CSV table of C-alpha atoms in Angstrom, one decimal:
chain,number,residue,atom,x,y,z
A,142,MET,CA,32.9,125.7,101.4
A,143,GLU,CA,30.1,124.8,99.0
A,144,GLU,CA,26.5,124.0,99.3
A,145,HIS,CA,24.6,121.5,97.4
A,146,GLY,CA,21.1,120.1,97.6
A,147,LYS,CA,19.1,123.2,97.6
A,148,GLY,CA,15.5,122.9,99.2
A,149,LEU,CA,16.9,120.3,101.7
A,150,THR,CA,15.3,120.6,105.3
A,151,GLY,CA,17.8,121.1,107.9
A,152,GLY,CA,19.4,124.3,106.9
A,153,ALA,CA,22.9,123.6,105.9
A,154,ALA,CA,22.5,120.0,105.3
A,155,GLY,CA,24.6,119.0,102.2
A,156,THR,CA,27.2,121.8,102.8
A,157,THR,CA,30.7,120.5,102.0
A,158,CYS,CA,33.7,121.9,104.1
A,159,VAL,CA,37.5,121.5,104.3
A,160,TYR,CA,39.4,122.6,107.3
A,161,ALA,CA,43.2,122.9,107.7
A,162,VAL,CA,45.4,123.9,110.9
A,163,PHE,CA,49.0,124.4,110.4
A,164,ASP,CA,51.4,124.3,113.3
A,165,PRO,CA,54.3,126.4,112.4
A,166,ILE,CA,56.5,124.9,115.1
A,167,ALA,CA,56.1,121.2,114.3
A,168,ARG,CA,55.3,122.2,110.5
A,169,ARG,CA,52.4,119.6,110.8
A,170,CYS,CA,49.3,120.4,109.1
A,171,THR,CA,46.0,118.7,110.3
A,172,VAL,CA,43.1,118.4,107.7
A,173,ALA,CA,39.6,117.2,107.6
A,174,ARG,CA,36.9,117.5,105.1
A,175,ALA,CA,33.1,116.9,104.8
A,176,GLY,CA,32.2,115.9,101.2
A,177,HIS,CA,34.7,118.3,99.8
A,178,PRO,CA,37.7,117.8,97.4
A,179,PRO,CA,40.9,117.0,99.0
A,180,PRO,CA,43.5,119.9,99.5
A,181,ALA,CA,46.6,120.0,97.3
A,182,ARG,CA,50.3,120.6,98.4
A,183,ALA,CA,52.8,121.6,95.9
A,184,THR,CA,56.7,121.8,96.5
A,185,ALA,CA,59.0,124.5,95.0
A,186,ASP,CA,60.4,121.9,92.5
A,187,GLY,CA,56.7,121.4,90.9
A,188,LYS,CA,55.9,118.2,92.6
A,189,VAL,CA,52.1,118.2,93.3
A,190,GLU,CA,50.1,115.6,95.4
A,191,PHE,CA,46.5,115.7,97.1
A,192,ILE,CA,46.3,115.1,100.6
A,193,ASP,CA,45.0,111.6,101.5
A,194,LEU,CA,41.8,112.4,103.6
A,195,PRO,CA,39.0,110.0,104.7
A,196,GLY,CA,35.9,110.7,102.3
A,197,ASP,CA,33.6,111.8,104.8
A,198,PRO,CA,29.9,112.9,104.0
A,199,PRO,CA,28.8,116.5,103.6
A,200,LEU,CA,27.8,118.3,106.9
A,201,GLY,CA,24.4,117.0,108.1
A,202,ARG,CA,24.4,113.8,105.9
A,203,GLY,CA,26.2,111.5,108.5
A,204,GLY,CA,26.3,110.8,112.2
A,205,ALA,CA,29.9,109.6,112.3
A,206,PRO,CA,32.7,111.8,113.6
A,207,PHE,CA,34.9,113.3,110.9
A,208,GLU,CA,38.3,111.9,110.7
A,209,SER,CA,41.4,113.8,110.0
A,210,SER,CA,44.7,113.4,108.7
A,211,GLU,CA,48.2,115.0,109.4
A,212,VAL,CA,51.0,115.9,106.9
A,213,ILE,CA,54.4,117.5,107.5
A,214,LEU,CA,54.9,120.5,105.3
A,215,ALA,CA,58.3,122.0,104.4
A,216,ASP,CA,59.0,125.7,104.4
A,217,GLY,CA,57.8,127.3,100.9
A,218,GLU,CA,55.4,124.4,100.2
A,219,LEU,CA,51.8,125.7,99.1
A,220,LEU,CA,48.7,124.4,100.6
A,221,VAL,CA,45.8,124.8,98.1
A,222,LEU,CA,42.2,124.7,99.0
A,223,TYR,CA,39.5,125.1,96.4
A,224,THR,CA,35.8,124.7,95.7
A,225,ASP,CA,34.6,122.6,92.8
A,226,GLY,CA,34.2,125.6,90.3
A,227,PRO,CA,38.0,126.1,89.3
A,228,ALA,CA,38.7,122.3,88.4
A,229,HIS,CA,35.3,120.5,87.8
A,230,ALA,CA,33.6,121.1,84.5
A,231,PRO,CA,30.1,119.4,84.2
A,232,GLU,CA,31.2,117.2,81.6
A,233,GLN,CA,34.4,115.8,83.2
A,234,SER,CA,35.0,113.1,86.0
A,235,ALA,CA,36.5,113.9,89.3
A,236,GLU,CA,39.6,112.3,88.4
A,237,THR,CA,39.9,114.4,85.2
A,238,ALA,CA,39.3,117.5,87.2
A,239,LEU,CA,42.0,116.7,89.7
A,240,ALA,CA,44.5,115.9,86.9
A,241,ARG,CA,43.7,119.4,85.5
A,242,LEU,CA,44.1,121.0,88.8
A,243,ARG,CA,47.4,119.1,89.3
A,244,GLU,CA,48.6,120.4,85.9
A,245,ALA,CA,47.7,123.9,86.6
A,246,LEU,CA,49.4,124.0,90.0
A,247,SER,CA,52.6,122.5,88.6
A,248,ASP,CA,52.8,125.0,86.0
A,249,THR,CA,52.6,127.8,88.5
A,250,GLN,CA,55.8,126.5,90.4
A,251,LEU,CA,58.5,128.5,88.6
A,252,THR,CA,62.0,129.7,89.9
A,253,PRO,CA,61.9,132.2,91.6
A,254,PRO,CA,58.5,131.0,92.9
A,255,PRO,CA,55.8,133.5,92.0
A,256,GLY,CA,53.7,135.6,94.6
A,257,LEU,CA,50.6,134.0,95.8
A,258,ASP,CA,48.4,136.3,93.7
A,259,GLY,CA,50.4,135.3,90.7
A,260,VAL,CA,49.8,131.4,91.4
A,261,CYS,CA,46.0,132.1,91.9
A,262,ASP,CA,45.8,134.1,88.8
A,263,ALA,CA,47.8,131.5,86.7
A,264,MET,CA,45.6,128.7,88.1
A,265,ILE,CA,42.3,130.6,87.3
A,266,ARG,CA,43.4,131.1,83.7
A,267,HIS,CA,44.5,127.8,83.3
A,268,LEU,CA,41.2,126.1,84.8
A,269,MET,CA,38.4,128.6,84.3
A,270,PRO,CA,36.2,129.0,81.1
A,271,ALA,CA,35.6,132.5,80.0
A,272,CYS,CA,32.1,132.5,81.1
A,273,PRO,CA,32.0,130.1,84.1
A,274,GLN,CA,28.8,128.6,85.1
A,275,ASP,CA,29.8,127.9,88.8
A,276,ASP,CA,31.2,129.9,91.6
A,277,ALA,CA,34.8,129.6,92.2
A,278,ALA,CA,37.1,129.9,95.3
A,279,LEU,CA,40.7,129.3,95.5
A,280,LEU,CA,42.8,129.8,98.7
A,281,VAL,CA,46.7,129.2,98.5
A,282,ALA,CA,49.1,129.7,101.5
A,283,ARG,CA,52.8,129.3,101.5
A,284,VAL,CA,53.9,127.8,104.8
A,285,HIS,CA,56.8,128.6,106.8
A,286,GLY,CA,58.0,127.5,110.1
A,287,LEU,CA,58.8,129.6,113.0
A,288,ALA,CA,62.4,130.0,113.7
A,289,PRO,CA,63.6,128.6,117.2
A,290,ASP,CA,64.0,132.0,118.7
A,291,ARG,CA,60.4,132.7,118.3
A,292,HIS,CA,58.9,130.2,120.7
A,293,VAL,CA,59.7,128.2,123.8
A,294,THR,CA,58.2,125.2,125.7
A,295,TRP,CA,58.3,124.1,129.1
A,296,ASP,CA,57.3,120.9,130.7
A,297,LEU,CA,55.6,121.3,134.0
A,298,ALA,CA,54.7,119.2,137.1
A,299,ALA,CA,51.1,118.7,137.8
A,300,GLU,CA,51.6,120.6,141.3
A,301,PRO,CA,50.0,123.8,142.5
A,302,GLU,CA,53.4,125.1,143.5
A,303,VAL,CA,54.6,125.0,139.8
A,304,VAL,CA,52.2,128.1,139.0
A,305,GLY,CA,54.5,130.7,140.5
A,306,GLU,CA,57.4,129.0,138.6
A,307,ALA,CA,55.4,129.0,135.2
A,308,ARG,CA,55.0,132.8,135.6
A,309,ALA,CA,58.7,133.3,136.4
A,310,LEU,CA,59.5,131.5,133.4
A,311,ALA,CA,57.2,133.4,131.2
A,312,ASN,CA,58.5,136.7,132.6
A,313,ARG,CA,62.2,136.0,131.9
A,314,LYS,CA,61.3,135.0,128.2
A,315,LEU,CA,59.3,138.4,127.9
A,316,ALA,CA,62.2,140.1,129.0
A,317,GLU,CA,64.5,138.4,126.7
A,318,TRP,CA,62.0,139.3,123.8
A,319,GLY,CA,61.9,143.0,124.9
A,320,LEU,CA,58.2,142.5,125.8
A,321,GLU,CA,58.2,143.6,129.5
A,322,GLU,CA,55.0,145.8,129.0
A,323,LEU,CA,53.0,142.5,128.5
A,324,GLU,CA,54.1,140.9,131.8
A,325,PHE,CA,50.9,141.9,133.8
A,326,THR,CA,48.4,140.3,131.3
A,327,THR,CA,50.7,137.4,130.5
A,328,GLU,CA,51.1,136.5,134.2
A,329,LEU,CA,47.3,136.3,134.7
A,330,VAL,CA,47.0,134.3,131.5
A,331,VAL,CA,49.8,131.7,132.5
A,332,SER,CA,48.3,131.6,136.3
A,333,GLU,CA,44.8,130.9,135.1
A,334,LEU,CA,45.5,128.3,132.4
A,335,VAL,CA,48.3,126.2,134.3
A,336,THR,CA,45.9,126.3,137.5
A,337,ASN,CA,43.1,125.0,135.4
A,338,ALA,CA,45.4,122.3,133.8
A,339,ILE,CA,46.4,121.1,137.1
A,340,ARG,CA,42.9,121.3,138.9
A,341,TYR,CA,40.8,120.0,136.0
A,342,GLY,CA,43.2,118.4,133.5
A,343,SER,CA,45.7,115.6,133.6
A,344,PRO,CA,49.4,115.1,133.0
A,345,PRO,CA,51.5,115.8,130.9
A,346,ILE,CA,51.2,119.5,131.2
A,347,GLN,CA,53.2,122.0,128.9
A,348,LEU,CA,53.4,125.8,128.7
A,349,ARG,CA,54.4,127.3,125.5
A,350,LEU,CA,55.0,131.0,124.4
A,351,ILE,CA,54.9,132.0,120.8
A,352,ARG,CA,56.0,135.3,119.4
A,353,ASP,CA,54.9,135.8,116.0
A,354,GLY,CA,52.6,138.5,114.6
A,355,ASN,CA,51.0,138.3,118.2
A,356,LEU,CA,52.1,137.0,121.5
A,357,ILE,CA,50.5,133.6,122.1
A,358,CYS,CA,50.3,131.6,125.2
A,359,GLU,CA,49.5,128.0,124.9
A,360,VAL,CA,48.7,125.5,127.9
A,361,THR,CA,48.5,121.8,126.8
A,362,ASP,CA,47.2,119.0,129.0
A,363,GLY,CA,46.2,115.3,128.7
A,364,SER,CA,42.3,115.7,129.3
A,365,SER,CA,39.7,116.4,126.9
A,366,THR,CA,37.8,118.4,129.5
A,367,SER,CA,36.3,121.5,127.7
A,368,PRO,CA,36.8,124.9,129.7
A,369,HIS,CA,33.9,127.3,129.9
A,370,ILE,CA,33.4,130.8,130.9
A,371,ARG,CA,31.1,131.5,133.7
A,372,ARG,CA,30.0,134.6,135.6
A,373,ALA,CA,30.9,134.2,139.1
A,374,LEU,CA,28.8,135.3,142.1
A,375,GLU,CA,29.8,137.9,144.5
A,376,THR,CA,30.2,135.2,147.2
A,377,ASP,CA,32.1,132.8,144.8
A,378,GLU,CA,35.8,132.2,145.8
A,379,GLY,CA,36.8,131.5,142.3
A,380,GLY,CA,35.4,131.0,138.9
A,381,ARG,CA,36.7,134.4,137.5
A,382,GLY,CA,39.9,133.5,135.8
A,383,LEU,CA,38.9,132.4,132.5
A,384,TYR,CA,36.4,135.4,132.0
A,385,MET,CA,39.4,137.8,132.9
A,386,VAL,CA,41.6,136.0,130.3
A,387,ALA,CA,38.8,136.6,127.9
A,388,GLN,CA,38.5,140.3,128.8
A,389,LEU,CA,42.2,141.1,128.7
A,390,THR,CA,43.3,139.1,125.6
A,391,GLN,CA,42.6,139.6,122.0
A,392,LEU,CA,41.4,136.2,121.3
A,393,TRP,CA,41.3,132.7,123.1
A,394,GLY,CA,40.3,129.3,122.2
A,395,THR,CA,40.5,125.4,122.6
A,396,ARG,CA,42.0,123.0,120.2
A,397,TYR,CA,41.8,119.1,120.7
A,398,HIS,CA,44.0,116.6,119.8
A,399,PRO,CA,44.2,112.8,120.2
A,400,ARG,CA,46.2,113.1,123.6
A,401,GLY,CA,44.3,116.0,125.1
A,402,LYS,CA,43.7,119.6,124.4
A,403,THR,CA,45.4,122.9,124.1
A,404,ILE,CA,43.9,126.4,125.5
A,405,TRP,CA,45.5,129.4,123.9
A,406,ALA,CA,45.2,133.1,124.4
A,407,GLU,CA,46.6,135.8,122.1
A,408,GLN,CA,47.7,139.2,122.9
A,409,PRO,CA,48.9,141.9,120.2
A,410,LEU,CA,52.6,142.9,120.3
A,411,PRO,CA,53.5,146.6,121.3
A,412,ASN,CA,54.0,148.7,118.0
A,413,SER,CA,57.7,148.4,118.1
A,414,ALA,CA,57.9,144.7,118.9
A,415,ASP,CA,55.3,144.1,116.2
A,416,ALA,CA,57.5,145.9,113.7
A,417,VAL,CA,60.5,143.7,114.6
A,418,ALA,CA,58.4,140.4,114.4
A,419,ARG,CA,57.3,141.1,110.9
């Protein structure tokens, strides 16, 4: 993220931004930008391309919603996000800057592939002058999909009776993974999120468990209605579920997509299971 137009009223108006979310199950990367250079992707054989994105204006300079693009990334590909500093010298055009970055990134794709620190060091040496006049930020990620035994997805009917079935499905998978000590919290998370999807969302409804560095529970439905935490009164019969989820899990949140939303909650793995996952 960079800031331009110093002295503008409106705080962060003129700040550029690029945002990427990678789904390791579908291997789908969703990217959006606000006045920022497009991210690059690089394959292990040295092919480099820039992700085609709408040229939305910097933050605070346009009222239209930002558009995103989706790309499928293969295992081992690099996703590269950067500021203007590493690629764009004042005397050169944006096209020349992207060509230089493409060349630098192609040169780093060696066999066997170098570590990410090595990729960053090589690109900075190739691109940056000895005395840079601009700040530089470079973020490189090598993507990998999750193995099939690390995740499971169930389609659920939009009926209250399915909540108990969803808990049972989750518990069986936890037992298979050796994570029985997470059953209590996971049951609560599954019950709350599935119940909310049935009451306030719309079909189709899906429940997904992901075992990676943490245990992630996701519930997806076809509605874009945003959930929110509230403090229930003593006389209220409900309204405490999402508050309890937030208290008992490490992180939780919502992500939206064209066909609805996904609410997720994340728990740390027990020490032994965490070591196996890594």
